[in-house]
Short mmCIF file of C-alpha atoms in Angstrom, two decimals:
data_model
loop_
_atom_site.label_atom_id
_atom_site.label_comp_id
_atom_site.label_asym_id
_atom_site.label_seq_id
_atom_site.Cartn_x
_atom_site.Cartn_y
_atom_site.Cartn_z
CA ASN V 200 0.00 0.00 0.00
CA ASP V 201 1.07 3.57 -0.70
CA TYR V 202 2.39 5.40 2.37
CA ASN V 203 0.41 8.43 1.16
CA ALA V 204 -2.86 6.53 1.17
CA SER V 205 -6.07 8.41 1.98
CA MET V 206 -6.00 9.82 5.49
CA SER V 207 -7.77 8.02 8.30
CA GLN V 208 -10.89 9.65 9.67
CA ILE V 209 -10.14 8.53 13.25
CA PRO V 210 -10.76 11.50 15.59
CA LEU V 211 -7.69 12.13 17.73
CA ASP V 212 -7.80 13.18 21.36
CA GLU V 213 -6.00 16.44 22.17
CA LYS V 214 -3.92 14.64 24.82
CA ILE V 215 -2.62 12.26 22.13
CA LEU V 216 -1.73 15.13 19.82
CA LYS V 217 0.50 16.67 22.50
CA ASN V 218 2.92 13.83 21.81
CA THR V 219 5.69 13.90 19.22
CA ILE V 220 6.24 11.15 16.66
CA PHE V 221 9.94 10.28 16.34
CA ILE V 222 10.76 8.52 13.05
CA VAL V 223 14.03 6.64 12.46
CA ASP V 224 14.67 5.10 9.03
CA ASP V 225 17.54 5.21 6.56
CA ASP V 226 14.98 5.45 3.72
CA GLU V 227 14.43 9.20 3.25
CA GLY V 228 11.25 8.64 1.26
CA ILE V 229 9.58 6.66 4.07
CA VAL V 230 10.68 9.16 6.71
CA ASN V 231 9.29 12.11 4.74
CA SER V 232 6.03 10.32 3.90
CA LEU V 233 5.37 9.27 7.49
CA SER V 234 6.29 12.72 8.79
CA SER V 235 3.86 14.37 6.35
CA PHE V 236 1.09 11.96 7.31
CA PHE V 237 1.43 12.50 11.05
CA GLU V 238 1.76 16.28 10.71
CA ILE V 239 -1.45 16.37 8.67
CA LYS V 240 -3.10 14.45 11.53
CA GLY V 241 -1.93 17.13 13.97
CA PHE V 242 1.20 15.59 15.50
CA LYS V 243 4.63 17.14 15.74
CA THR V 244 7.33 14.97 14.19
CA ARG V 245 11.10 14.63 14.41
CA MET V 246 13.00 12.73 11.73
CA PHE V 247 16.28 10.79 11.93
CA SER V 248 18.17 8.97 9.17
CA SER V 249 20.01 6.65 11.57
CA ALA V 250 19.78 5.10 15.01
CA SER V 251 22.93 6.91 16.14
CA ALA V 252 21.45 10.27 15.16
CA TYR V 253 18.41 9.51 17.31
CA LEU V 254 20.60 8.51 20.28
CA ASP V 255 22.58 11.75 19.96
CA ALA V 256 19.36 13.77 20.25
CA LEU V 257 17.72 11.96 23.19
CA ASP V 258 15.58 14.12 25.44
CA ASN V 259 12.44 13.82 27.57
CA THR V 260 9.95 15.05 24.98
CA PRO V 261 6.76 12.95 25.34
CA GLY V 262 6.00 10.84 22.32
CA ILE V 263 6.50 7.56 20.52
CA LEU V 264 9.41 6.20 18.49
CA ILE V 265 8.80 4.54 15.12
CA SER V 266 11.95 2.81 13.90
CA ASP V 267 12.92 0.59 11.01
CA ILE V 268 14.65 -2.63 12.08
CA ASN V 269 17.03 -3.23 9.19
CA MET V 270 19.35 -0.22 9.06
CA PRO V 271 23.12 0.01 8.37
CA LYS V 272 25.66 0.43 11.22
CA MET V 273 23.03 0.15 13.98
CA SER V 274 19.82 -1.84 13.55
CA GLY V 275 16.52 -1.06 15.23
CA ILE V 276 17.07 -3.97 17.64
CA GLU V 277 20.48 -2.58 18.60
CA LEU V 278 18.89 0.84 19.06
CA LEU V 279 16.32 -0.62 21.45
CA GLU V 280 19.06 -2.42 23.39
CA ALA V 281 21.01 0.85 23.66
CA LEU V 282 17.91 2.68 24.90
CA ARG V 283 17.33 0.01 27.56
CA LYS V 284 20.91 0.47 28.81
CA LYS V 285 20.29 4.21 29.03
CA ARG V 286 16.96 3.50 30.78
CA HIS V 287 15.16 5.62 28.20
CA PHE V 288 11.64 4.24 28.02
CA ARG V 289 9.90 6.13 25.20
CA PRO V 290 7.29 3.77 23.65
CA MET V 291 8.61 2.14 20.48
CA LEU V 292 6.99 0.64 17.39
CA PHE V 293 9.08 -1.19 14.79
CA ILE V 294 8.49 -1.21 11.05
CA THR V 295 10.09 -3.97 9.01
CA GLY V 296 9.93 -5.65 5.63
CA PHE V 297 11.12 -8.97 7.05
CA ALA V 298 8.80 -9.97 9.90
CA THR V 299 9.14 -13.37 11.55
CA ILE V 300 7.67 -14.89 14.70
CA GLU V 301 11.17 -15.03 16.21
CA LEU V 302 11.66 -11.33 15.47
CA ALA V 303 8.28 -10.42 16.93
CA VAL V 304 9.03 -12.30 20.14
CA LYS V 305 12.46 -10.71 20.47
CA THR V 306 11.16 -7.14 20.02
CA VAL V 307 8.48 -7.69 22.66
CA GLN V 308 10.98 -9.23 25.07
CA LEU V 309 13.20 -6.18 24.66
CA GLY V 310 10.31 -3.87 25.44
CA ALA V 311 8.94 -2.73 22.07
CA CYS V 312 5.21 -2.01 22.13
CA ASP V 313 4.43 -3.43 18.69
CA PHE V 314 5.70 -3.83 15.14
CA ILE V 315 4.18 -3.46 11.71
CA GLU V 316 5.24 -5.14 8.49
CA LYS V 317 5.86 -3.26 5.22
CA PRO V 318 3.92 -2.48 3.16
CA PHE V 319 1.27 -1.12 5.52
CA SER V 320 -1.63 1.28 5.32
CA THR V 321 -1.59 4.58 7.18
CA ARG V 322 -4.91 3.58 8.79
CA THR V 323 -3.32 0.45 10.29
CA LEU V 324 -0.30 2.43 11.48
CA LEU V 325 -2.47 5.12 13.07
CA ASP V 326 -4.62 2.49 14.81
CA LYS V 327 -1.47 1.02 16.37
CA ILE V 328 -0.16 4.43 17.39
CA ILE V 329 -3.44 5.32 19.12
CA ARG V 330 -3.49 2.01 21.02
CA ILE V 331 0.11 2.55 22.14
CA PHE V 332 -0.64 6.07 23.36
CA GLU V 333 -3.68 4.84 25.28
CA LYS V 334 -1.60 2.09 26.90
CA THR V 335 1.20 4.56 27.62
CA GLU V 336 -1.20 6.86 29.43
CA SER V 337 -2.32 3.96 31.61
CA ASN V 338 1.32 3.01 32.25
CA ALA V 339 2.20 6.59 33.15
CA GLN V 340 -0.52 6.58 35.80
CA ALA V 341 0.82 3.34 37.28
CA ASN V 342 4.33 4.78 37.39
CA LEU V 343 3.11 7.91 39.15
CA GLN V 344 1.39 5.71 41.71
CA TYR V 345 4.59 3.75 42.25
CA GLN V 346 6.62 6.95 42.57
CA SER V 347 4.25 8.13 45.31
CA LEU V 348 5.32 5.20 47.52
CA THR V 349 7.81 5.84 50.29
CA LYS V 350 11.03 3.80 50.42
CA ARG V 351 9.52 1.50 53.05
CA GLU V 352 6.28 1.09 51.07
CA ARG V 353 8.32 0.10 48.00
CA GLN V 354 10.15 -2.50 50.06
CA VAL V 355 6.82 -3.90 51.21
CA PHE V 356 5.53 -3.76 47.62
CA GLU V 357 8.43 -5.83 46.31
CA LEU V 358 8.00 -8.46 49.00
CA VAL V 359 4.22 -8.60 48.65
CA ILE V 360 4.45 -9.37 44.92
CA LYS V 361 6.74 -12.29 45.82
CA ASP V 362 3.74 -13.62 47.77
CA LEU V 363 5.43 -13.36 51.16
CA THR V 364 3.21 -13.31 54.22
CA ASN V 365 3.08 -10.30 56.53
CA ILE V 366 5.06 -12.31 59.09
CA ASP V 367 7.79 -13.09 56.55
CA ILE V 368 7.91 -9.45 55.44
CA ALA V 369 8.19 -8.28 59.04
CA GLU V 370 11.14 -10.61 59.62
CA LYS V 371 12.95 -9.47 56.46
CA LEU V 372 12.46 -5.76 57.20
CA PHE V 373 12.98 -6.07 60.97
CA ILE V 374 9.65 -4.43 61.76
CA THR V 375 6.47 -5.58 63.49
CA VAL V 376 3.65 -7.35 61.71
CA SER V 377 1.26 -4.52 62.58
CA THR V 378 3.65 -2.05 60.92
CA VAL V 379 3.76 -4.24 57.82
CA GLU V 380 -0.04 -4.29 57.75
CA LYS V 381 -0.16 -0.50 57.90
CA HIS V 382 2.44 -0.05 55.14
CA ARG V 383 0.75 -2.71 53.04
CA ALA V 384 -2.67 -1.06 53.34
CA VAL V 385 -1.29 2.35 52.36
CA MET V 386 0.72 0.84 49.48
CA MET V 387 -2.36 -0.94 48.09
CA ARG V 388 -4.40 2.25 48.36
CA LYS V 389 -1.75 4.33 46.56
CA MET V 390 -1.45 1.72 43.80
CA ASP V 391 -5.26 1.72 43.52
CA VAL V 392 -5.65 -2.05 43.85
CA LYS V 393 -7.61 -4.25 46.22
CA THR V 394 -6.07 -7.68 45.64
CA LEU V 395 -2.64 -9.23 45.07
CA THR V 396 -3.76 -10.31 41.60
CA GLU V 397 -4.54 -6.71 40.64
CA LEU V 398 -1.18 -5.58 42.01
CA ILE V 399 0.72 -8.20 40.02
CA LYS V 400 -1.10 -7.19 36.83
CA LYS V 401 0.03 -3.62 37.39
CA ILE V 402 3.70 -4.67 37.46
CA SER V 403 3.82 -4.89 33.66
CA LYS V 404 3.03 -1.17 33.50
CA LEU V 405 6.01 -0.14 35.60
CA ASP V 406 9.13 1.06 33.79
CA PHE V 407 11.63 0.48 36.57
CA LEU V 408 10.34 -1.86 39.24
CA GLY V 409 12.46 -1.57 42.32
CA SER V 410 14.43 1.57 41.39
CA GLN V 411 14.90 3.64 44.50
#
């Protein structure tokens, strides 16, 4: 399909449009076409012809990264690995002309949100981008909740998700069981969960579990 296919009629939320689309691809034609498409939809875009150029320009601008996988010098996979080492967690979507199940599994394991195979329609790409932004917003809320925990509450959190009892937690932290119960109740309230199952589900939304 043509990258300049007819524009999707999906209405975009203003909160989504506050994000920037970062595009990394050594194919200038693809970069320019995608940039034009997203700018017509109302996004700001930033374009890079290589993974190294993107790494050199890293900042905290909110947005999503769209990167080709097969690029010279540094591939998209290597870019993602470098970003993980830098603990830079901007949501990432891969585009590739050579998709395999093994590749899909690897990108997900490394932390990519999704990937799309060339050729693709702009409608399909935009659908994926919207879903990623919606998930990112949910993840951001979970991370804010985690950041609101005190150091002691985080310690309790990390032991609770290992399914330790209050008695075991008290022994490990050298505090009383009643103190554990108080910290645990506050931690659950701050994380906005009522059960251990809900808390464990929320772990997948956290960027840096256990960072103090």
